[in-house]
Short mmCIF file of C-alpha atoms in Angstrom, two decimals:
data_model
loop_
_atom_site.label_atom_id
_atom_site.label_comp_id
_atom_site.label_asym_id
_atom_site.label_seq_id
_atom_site.Cartn_x
_atom_site.Cartn_y
_atom_site.Cartn_z
CA LEU A 63 -14.81 89.49 -3.20
CA PRO A 64 -18.10 86.84 -3.07
CA PRO A 65 -20.81 87.38 -0.99
CA LYS A 66 -20.48 85.77 2.97
CA GLY A 67 -23.32 83.95 1.77
CA ASP A 68 -23.10 82.25 -1.20
CA ILE A 69 -19.54 81.30 0.68
CA ALA A 70 -21.67 79.74 3.57
CA VAL A 71 -23.47 78.22 1.88
CA ILE A 72 -20.89 76.34 -0.92
CA ARG A 73 -19.11 75.10 2.16
CA ALA A 74 -21.88 72.95 3.02
CA LEU A 75 -21.04 71.56 0.57
CA LYS A 76 -19.80 67.53 1.34
CA ILE A 77 -16.60 67.00 -0.20
CA VAL A 78 -13.94 64.91 0.03
CA ASN A 79 -10.66 64.85 1.80
CA ASN A 80 -7.78 64.98 -0.84
CA PRO A 81 -9.26 65.77 -4.39
CA GLY A 82 -6.04 66.60 -5.46
CA GLY A 83 -3.96 63.49 -4.46
CA ASN A 84 -1.16 64.84 -1.82
CA GLN A 85 0.31 61.21 -1.39
CA HIS A 86 1.71 61.66 -4.67
CA GLN A 87 4.14 62.94 -6.88
CA THR A 88 5.27 65.29 -9.66
CA CYS A 89 7.24 63.28 -12.46
CA THR A 90 11.94 63.55 -11.94
CA GLU A 91 12.77 66.47 -14.50
CA ASP A 92 13.77 65.21 -18.11
CA THR A 93 11.25 62.39 -17.68
CA ARG A 94 7.85 62.09 -19.72
CA VAL A 95 8.53 64.08 -22.01
CA HIS A 96 7.77 63.62 -24.73
CA LEU A 97 3.74 62.15 -23.05
CA LEU A 98 3.81 65.38 -21.04
CA ASN A 99 4.31 67.85 -23.96
CA GLU A 100 1.43 65.80 -26.12
CA ILE A 101 -1.14 66.39 -23.12
CA ARG A 102 -0.30 70.31 -22.82
CA THR A 103 -0.99 70.14 -26.82
CA TRP A 104 -4.50 68.36 -26.52
CA ALA A 105 -5.30 70.40 -23.33
CA ASN A 106 -4.02 73.93 -24.95
CA ASP A 107 -6.09 72.94 -28.38
CA GLN A 108 -9.64 74.89 -28.42
CA ALA A 109 -10.16 73.44 -31.79
CA THR A 110 -10.42 69.88 -31.36
CA ASN A 111 -13.36 68.13 -31.06
CA GLN A 112 -11.70 65.13 -28.65
CA LYS A 113 -12.94 66.97 -25.01
CA ILE A 114 -11.62 63.33 -22.86
CA LEU A 115 -8.02 61.87 -22.73
CA TRP A 116 -7.73 58.83 -21.39
CA ILE A 117 -4.31 57.35 -20.68
CA ALA A 118 -4.20 54.00 -19.48
CA ASP A 119 -1.92 51.46 -18.47
CA ARG A 120 -1.58 48.58 -15.82
CA ALA A 121 -1.20 49.16 -12.14
CA GLY A 122 2.31 50.91 -11.31
CA THR A 123 3.29 52.55 -14.22
CA GLY A 124 3.09 55.84 -13.31
CA LYS A 125 0.09 57.64 -14.03
CA SER A 126 -0.82 59.22 -11.33
CA THR A 127 2.11 61.22 -11.70
CA VAL A 128 1.86 62.20 -15.11
CA ALA A 129 -1.54 63.33 -13.52
CA LYS A 130 -0.14 65.09 -10.45
CA GLN A 131 2.52 66.79 -12.53
CA ILE A 132 -0.28 67.95 -15.55
CA VAL A 133 -2.21 69.39 -12.51
CA THR A 134 0.80 71.19 -10.96
CA GLU A 135 2.13 72.82 -13.81
CA TRP A 136 -2.03 73.91 -14.48
CA GLU A 137 -2.29 74.90 -11.06
CA ARG A 138 1.61 76.98 -11.22
CA MET A 139 0.47 78.71 -14.30
CA ALA A 140 -3.03 79.81 -12.86
CA LYS A 141 -5.04 77.82 -15.03
CA PRO A 142 -7.71 76.68 -14.82
CA VAL A 143 -7.95 73.05 -13.21
CA VAL A 144 -9.51 70.67 -10.83
CA PRO A 145 -8.32 67.72 -9.72
CA PHE A 146 -10.13 64.49 -8.54
CA PHE A 147 -8.31 61.56 -7.58
CA PHE A 148 -10.11 58.43 -7.23
CA SER A 149 -8.09 56.31 -4.26
CA ILE A 150 -9.12 52.94 -2.08
CA SER A 151 -7.66 54.31 0.62
CA ALA A 152 -10.68 56.41 1.91
CA ALA A 153 -13.79 55.70 1.71
CA ASP A 154 -15.33 58.80 0.01
CA THR A 155 -12.63 58.00 -2.91
CA MET A 156 -13.94 54.61 -3.49
CA SER A 157 -17.32 56.15 -5.58
CA ASP A 158 -18.58 59.16 -6.95
CA THR A 159 -20.61 60.04 -3.41
CA LYS A 160 -18.88 63.13 -3.06
CA PHE A 161 -17.92 63.84 -6.71
CA CYS A 162 -20.28 66.31 -7.69
CA SER A 163 -20.20 68.79 -4.75
CA THR A 164 -16.42 68.05 -4.73
CA ILE A 165 -15.68 69.39 -8.43
CA ALA A 166 -18.98 71.57 -7.82
CA ALA A 167 -17.01 73.49 -4.88
CA LYS A 168 -13.43 73.57 -6.22
CA LEU A 169 -14.93 75.22 -9.98
CA ALA A 170 -16.45 78.29 -7.04
CA ASP A 171 -13.05 78.45 -5.66
CA LEU A 172 -11.20 79.74 -8.94
CA ASP A 173 -10.59 82.87 -9.64
CA GLY A 174 -12.22 84.74 -12.25
CA PHE A 175 -15.71 82.22 -11.75
CA GLY A 176 -17.57 84.45 -9.96
CA PRO A 177 -20.85 83.71 -12.32
CA PHE A 178 -20.49 80.01 -11.63
CA ARG A 179 -20.53 80.44 -7.76
CA ALA A 180 -23.33 82.76 -7.82
CA THR A 181 -25.19 80.64 -9.31
CA LEU A 182 -24.27 77.67 -8.14
CA ALA A 183 -24.77 79.34 -4.27
CA ASP A 184 -28.79 80.37 -5.74
CA THR A 185 -28.96 76.56 -6.41
CA LEU A 186 -28.09 75.47 -3.34
CA ARG A 187 -30.51 77.86 -1.94
CA GLN A 188 -33.44 76.57 -4.34
CA LYS A 189 -32.72 72.91 -3.20
CA VAL A 190 -30.59 72.05 0.56
CA THR A 191 -31.58 68.27 -0.70
CA ILE A 192 -29.64 68.53 -3.83
CA GLU A 193 -27.17 66.27 -2.70
CA THR A 194 -29.87 63.12 -1.90
CA LEU A 195 -30.63 63.25 -5.80
CA GLY A 196 -29.49 60.88 -8.16
CA PHE A 197 -25.20 60.84 -9.89
CA LYS A 198 -26.61 62.27 -13.47
CA GLU A 199 -28.94 65.24 -11.69
CA GLN A 200 -26.56 66.73 -9.09
CA PHE A 201 -23.24 66.65 -12.20
CA GLU A 202 -26.51 68.64 -14.05
CA LYS A 203 -27.64 71.29 -11.23
CA LEU A 204 -24.12 71.01 -9.98
CA ILE A 205 -22.20 71.30 -12.42
CA ILE A 206 -23.31 71.87 -15.99
CA GLY A 207 -26.37 74.83 -14.68
CA PRO A 208 -23.43 76.89 -12.68
CA LEU A 209 -21.08 75.72 -15.80
CA GLN A 210 -23.26 77.91 -18.39
CA THR A 211 -22.87 81.17 -16.81
CA THR A 212 -19.25 81.21 -17.97
CA LYS A 213 -16.58 80.47 -21.07
CA GLU A 214 -13.90 80.19 -19.39
CA PRO A 215 -11.42 76.99 -20.13
CA VAL A 216 -11.17 74.44 -17.85
CA LEU A 217 -9.16 70.90 -16.87
CA LEU A 218 -10.64 68.54 -14.76
CA VAL A 219 -8.75 65.32 -13.90
CA ILE A 220 -9.97 62.34 -13.04
CA ASP A 221 -7.35 60.07 -11.99
CA ALA A 222 -7.31 56.85 -11.02
CA LEU A 223 -10.72 55.90 -11.91
CA ASP A 224 -10.40 52.21 -11.94
CA GLU A 225 -9.98 52.29 -7.80
CA CYS A 226 -13.84 53.20 -7.76
CA ASN A 227 -15.80 51.41 -7.46
CA GLU A 228 -17.90 49.60 -11.08
CA ARG A 229 -21.03 50.74 -10.89
CA SER A 230 -20.02 54.62 -9.31
CA ARG A 231 -17.45 54.53 -12.07
CA SER A 232 -20.00 53.37 -14.90
CA GLU A 233 -22.39 55.90 -14.21
CA LEU A 234 -20.13 59.04 -13.91
CA LEU A 235 -18.52 58.41 -17.44
CA SER A 236 -22.06 57.66 -19.01
CA THR A 237 -22.83 61.20 -17.51
CA LEU A 238 -19.82 62.61 -18.17
CA LEU A 239 -20.08 61.47 -22.43
CA GLY A 240 -24.29 62.82 -21.99
CA SER A 241 -22.69 66.71 -20.76
CA LEU A 242 -19.63 67.37 -23.18
CA ASP A 243 -21.79 69.02 -25.73
CA LYS A 244 -23.45 71.39 -23.08
CA ILE A 245 -19.66 71.99 -21.23
CA PRO A 246 -18.01 72.87 -24.14
CA MET A 247 -15.24 74.28 -22.17
CA ILE A 248 -14.53 71.38 -20.30
CA LYS A 249 -12.01 69.34 -21.21
CA VAL A 250 -11.97 66.13 -18.95
CA MET A 251 -8.01 64.07 -17.97
CA ILE A 252 -8.41 59.86 -16.85
CA THR A 253 -5.81 57.53 -16.27
CA SER A 254 -6.92 54.40 -14.78
CA ARG A 255 -5.97 50.71 -15.68
CA PRO A 256 -7.74 49.53 -18.87
CA LEU A 257 -10.49 47.42 -16.62
CA PRO A 258 -12.95 46.33 -19.77
CA ASP A 259 -15.87 48.29 -18.27
CA ILE A 260 -14.14 51.41 -18.95
CA ASN A 261 -12.64 50.74 -21.95
CA GLN A 262 -16.18 49.10 -23.47
CA LYS A 263 -17.33 53.03 -22.50
CA PHE A 264 -14.94 54.65 -24.70
CA GLN A 265 -15.07 52.21 -27.64
CA ASN A 266 -15.87 54.02 -30.46
CA GLN A 267 -16.53 56.92 -28.58
CA GLN A 268 -14.74 60.52 -31.56
CA THR A 269 -14.28 62.56 -28.36
CA VAL A 270 -11.90 60.25 -26.58
CA TYR A 271 -8.24 60.45 -27.48
CA SER A 272 -6.37 57.24 -25.51
CA CYS A 273 -3.11 56.71 -24.93
CA ASN A 274 -0.72 54.58 -22.82
CA LEU A 275 2.46 54.83 -21.33
CA GLN A 276 4.71 52.39 -22.97
CA GLY A 277 7.27 52.89 -25.53
CA ARG A 278 6.83 56.20 -26.14
CA GLY A 279 9.98 56.31 -28.20
CA PRO A 280 13.09 57.96 -27.41
CA ASP A 281 11.53 58.35 -23.53
CA SER A 282 10.28 55.22 -23.08
CA THR A 283 9.31 53.53 -19.15
CA ALA A 284 11.75 52.15 -19.26
CA GLN A 285 14.55 55.16 -20.33
CA ASP A 286 12.05 56.91 -17.94
CA ILE A 287 13.00 54.57 -14.88
CA LEU A 288 16.79 55.12 -16.08
CA LEU A 289 16.83 58.97 -15.04
CA HIS A 290 14.82 58.82 -11.81
CA LEU A 291 16.39 56.26 -10.90
CA ALA A 292 19.81 57.64 -12.10
CA TYR A 293 18.50 61.47 -9.27
CA ILE A 294 17.91 59.83 -6.49
CA PHE A 295 21.63 56.74 -6.55
CA SER A 296 23.17 61.10 -7.53
CA ASN A 297 21.52 63.00 -4.96
CA SER A 298 21.71 60.44 -1.86
CA ASN A 299 25.58 60.34 -0.26
CA LYS A 300 24.15 56.32 0.42
CA LEU A 301 23.22 55.08 -2.90
CA ARG A 302 26.06 57.46 -5.15
CA HIS A 303 28.80 55.13 -5.01
CA LEU A 304 26.45 53.19 -6.29
CA GLN A 305 25.71 54.98 -9.47
CA HIS A 306 26.84 52.18 -11.61
CA HIS A 307 24.29 49.71 -10.51
CA VAL A 308 21.89 51.85 -11.76
CA GLN A 309 20.98 50.04 -15.55
CA ARG A 310 21.15 46.87 -13.53
CA VAL A 311 18.09 48.53 -11.37
CA GLY A 312 16.67 49.78 -13.19
CA ASN A 313 16.56 45.91 -15.44
CA LEU A 314 14.70 44.56 -12.34
CA ALA A 315 11.90 47.23 -12.75
CA ASN A 316 10.12 45.10 -15.38
CA GLY A 317 8.72 48.76 -16.74
CA LEU A 318 6.72 49.87 -13.33
CA PHE A 319 8.09 52.97 -11.74
CA ILE A 320 6.48 51.98 -8.11
CA TRP A 321 8.51 48.89 -7.89
CA ALA A 322 12.01 51.81 -8.89
CA SER A 323 10.05 54.24 -6.52
CA THR A 324 9.87 52.09 -3.64
CA ALA A 325 13.35 50.01 -4.17
CA GLY A 326 15.60 53.30 -4.60
CA LYS A 327 13.93 54.08 -0.64
CA PHE A 328 14.31 50.76 0.34
CA LEU A 329 17.94 51.66 -0.61
CA GLU A 330 18.62 55.23 0.77
CA LYS A 331 16.81 53.83 4.48
CA SER A 332 18.95 50.64 4.34
CA LEU A 333 21.61 50.43 7.23
CA ASP A 334 23.17 48.64 4.50
CA PRO A 335 22.77 49.55 0.49
CA ASP A 336 25.66 47.25 -0.47
CA GLY A 337 23.60 44.57 1.47
CA ALA A 338 20.53 46.19 0.38
CA LEU A 339 21.54 46.40 -3.49
CA ALA A 340 22.75 42.25 -3.52
CA ALA A 341 18.55 41.07 -2.15
CA ILE A 342 17.02 43.67 -4.81
CA GLU A 343 18.76 41.92 -7.39
CA SER A 344 17.02 38.56 -6.35
CA MET A 345 14.05 39.68 -6.19
CA VAL A 346 11.09 39.51 -8.60
CA GLY A 347 8.24 41.64 -8.86
CA LEU A 348 6.40 43.88 -6.59
CA HIS A 349 5.72 41.35 -3.90
CA ASP A 350 8.74 39.36 -2.63
CA LEU A 351 10.58 43.45 -2.77
CA TYR A 352 7.18 44.33 -0.55
CA THR A 353 8.38 41.06 1.55
CA ARG A 354 11.76 42.00 2.08
CA ILE A 355 10.97 45.67 3.32
CA MET A 356 8.48 43.88 5.79
CA GLU A 357 11.16 41.24 6.43
CA CYS A 358 13.40 44.41 7.62
CA VAL A 359 10.80 46.76 9.74
CA ILE A 360 9.98 43.70 11.45
CA PRO A 361 13.27 41.76 12.85
CA GLU A 362 12.43 37.30 14.03
CA ASN A 363 13.73 38.56 17.03
CA ASP A 364 11.14 41.17 17.88
CA PRO A 365 7.83 38.93 18.15
CA HIS A 366 6.06 41.05 19.77
CA SER A 367 6.17 43.42 16.82
CA ARG A 368 5.69 40.82 14.51
CA GLU A 369 2.65 39.75 16.03
CA THR A 370 1.76 43.61 16.82
CA VAL A 371 1.83 43.30 12.66
CA ARG A 372 0.35 40.58 11.68
CA PHE A 373 -3.05 41.76 13.99
CA ILE A 374 -3.09 44.93 12.15
CA LEU A 375 -2.68 43.81 9.19
CA GLN A 376 -5.79 40.95 9.15
CA THR A 377 -8.05 43.93 10.35
CA ILE A 378 -7.14 45.32 7.50
CA LEU A 379 -7.87 42.91 5.60
CA ALA A 380 -10.77 41.76 6.66
CA ALA A 381 -12.46 45.75 6.92
CA GLN A 382 -15.36 46.01 5.05
CA ARG A 383 -14.27 50.05 4.47
CA PRO A 384 -10.52 51.22 4.11
CA LEU A 385 -9.44 51.77 7.86
CA SER A 386 -8.81 55.68 8.69
CA VAL A 387 -5.77 56.77 10.36
CA SER A 388 -7.03 56.99 14.17
CA GLU A 389 -8.85 53.81 13.94
CA MET A 390 -5.62 52.19 13.20
CA GLN A 391 -3.81 53.85 16.05
CA THR A 392 -6.27 52.85 18.65
CA LEU A 393 -5.48 49.17 17.20
CA LEU A 394 -1.75 50.70 17.90
#
């Protein structure tokens, strides 16, 4: 067991509440087969010089689901993996402020990382204000230095980098790209939308292997969406009689897993699945789908509920940072 003093000093680090993306699901069985195998092959290839795998695609295509699948697999097999899921839904996952301290704490918690843990604890004792340093200095002292005491291969999974603010993700990528030679045991899987600033950072980088989720042969996104919908319909008593509509609903998704997943939940929870299905067929994109869901949740003949929701949405839109659950409860 590690010394109690080491544990105490590491626990004092300020870390984010949900670095593992607990809000995300893993992949439906038999979907993303080719892509997942491609990721596993890359992650297990210790000879490759491509230390970063970048999955870039538009919003709603299932990048976070793939990231969650890989993290879950690695954890199940007790292989060293450290996730960090950026998200605009919480203030501390919209920037890199707590990135280094969170990654360091997660690494220290891994089995077989005793030397890392001891070195990190010594570093924190020597400089108690380390979290006030700039990002690059924090990365060097909290991650690079302690990692050089171990040769254990580690997979770092960074999801939704595009949801981190531009200044933060720029310094994160610059630091990461400039540090790979110092931490050869680390491989980094990154998902994001293909934003210009991220694309510019990765352009012509020999250490970066990039791919997307579209049109990957026999298990392309469109076909995976059909498998996902077929799973939802076949496992629901309310939707089983509508399975012959899976192809039509899948076509409406237009390559967006988030649309298919949301539509499936909407149909499953509807009091009239047949009527809801007919309504879905006239919708175009996520905006129409979300609008219809809101209309069902807040009936026209319930003005008090509509006014309450309108007030909350106005507050959320006007807020300069994401609202916490307790703040929303206060509004309610």
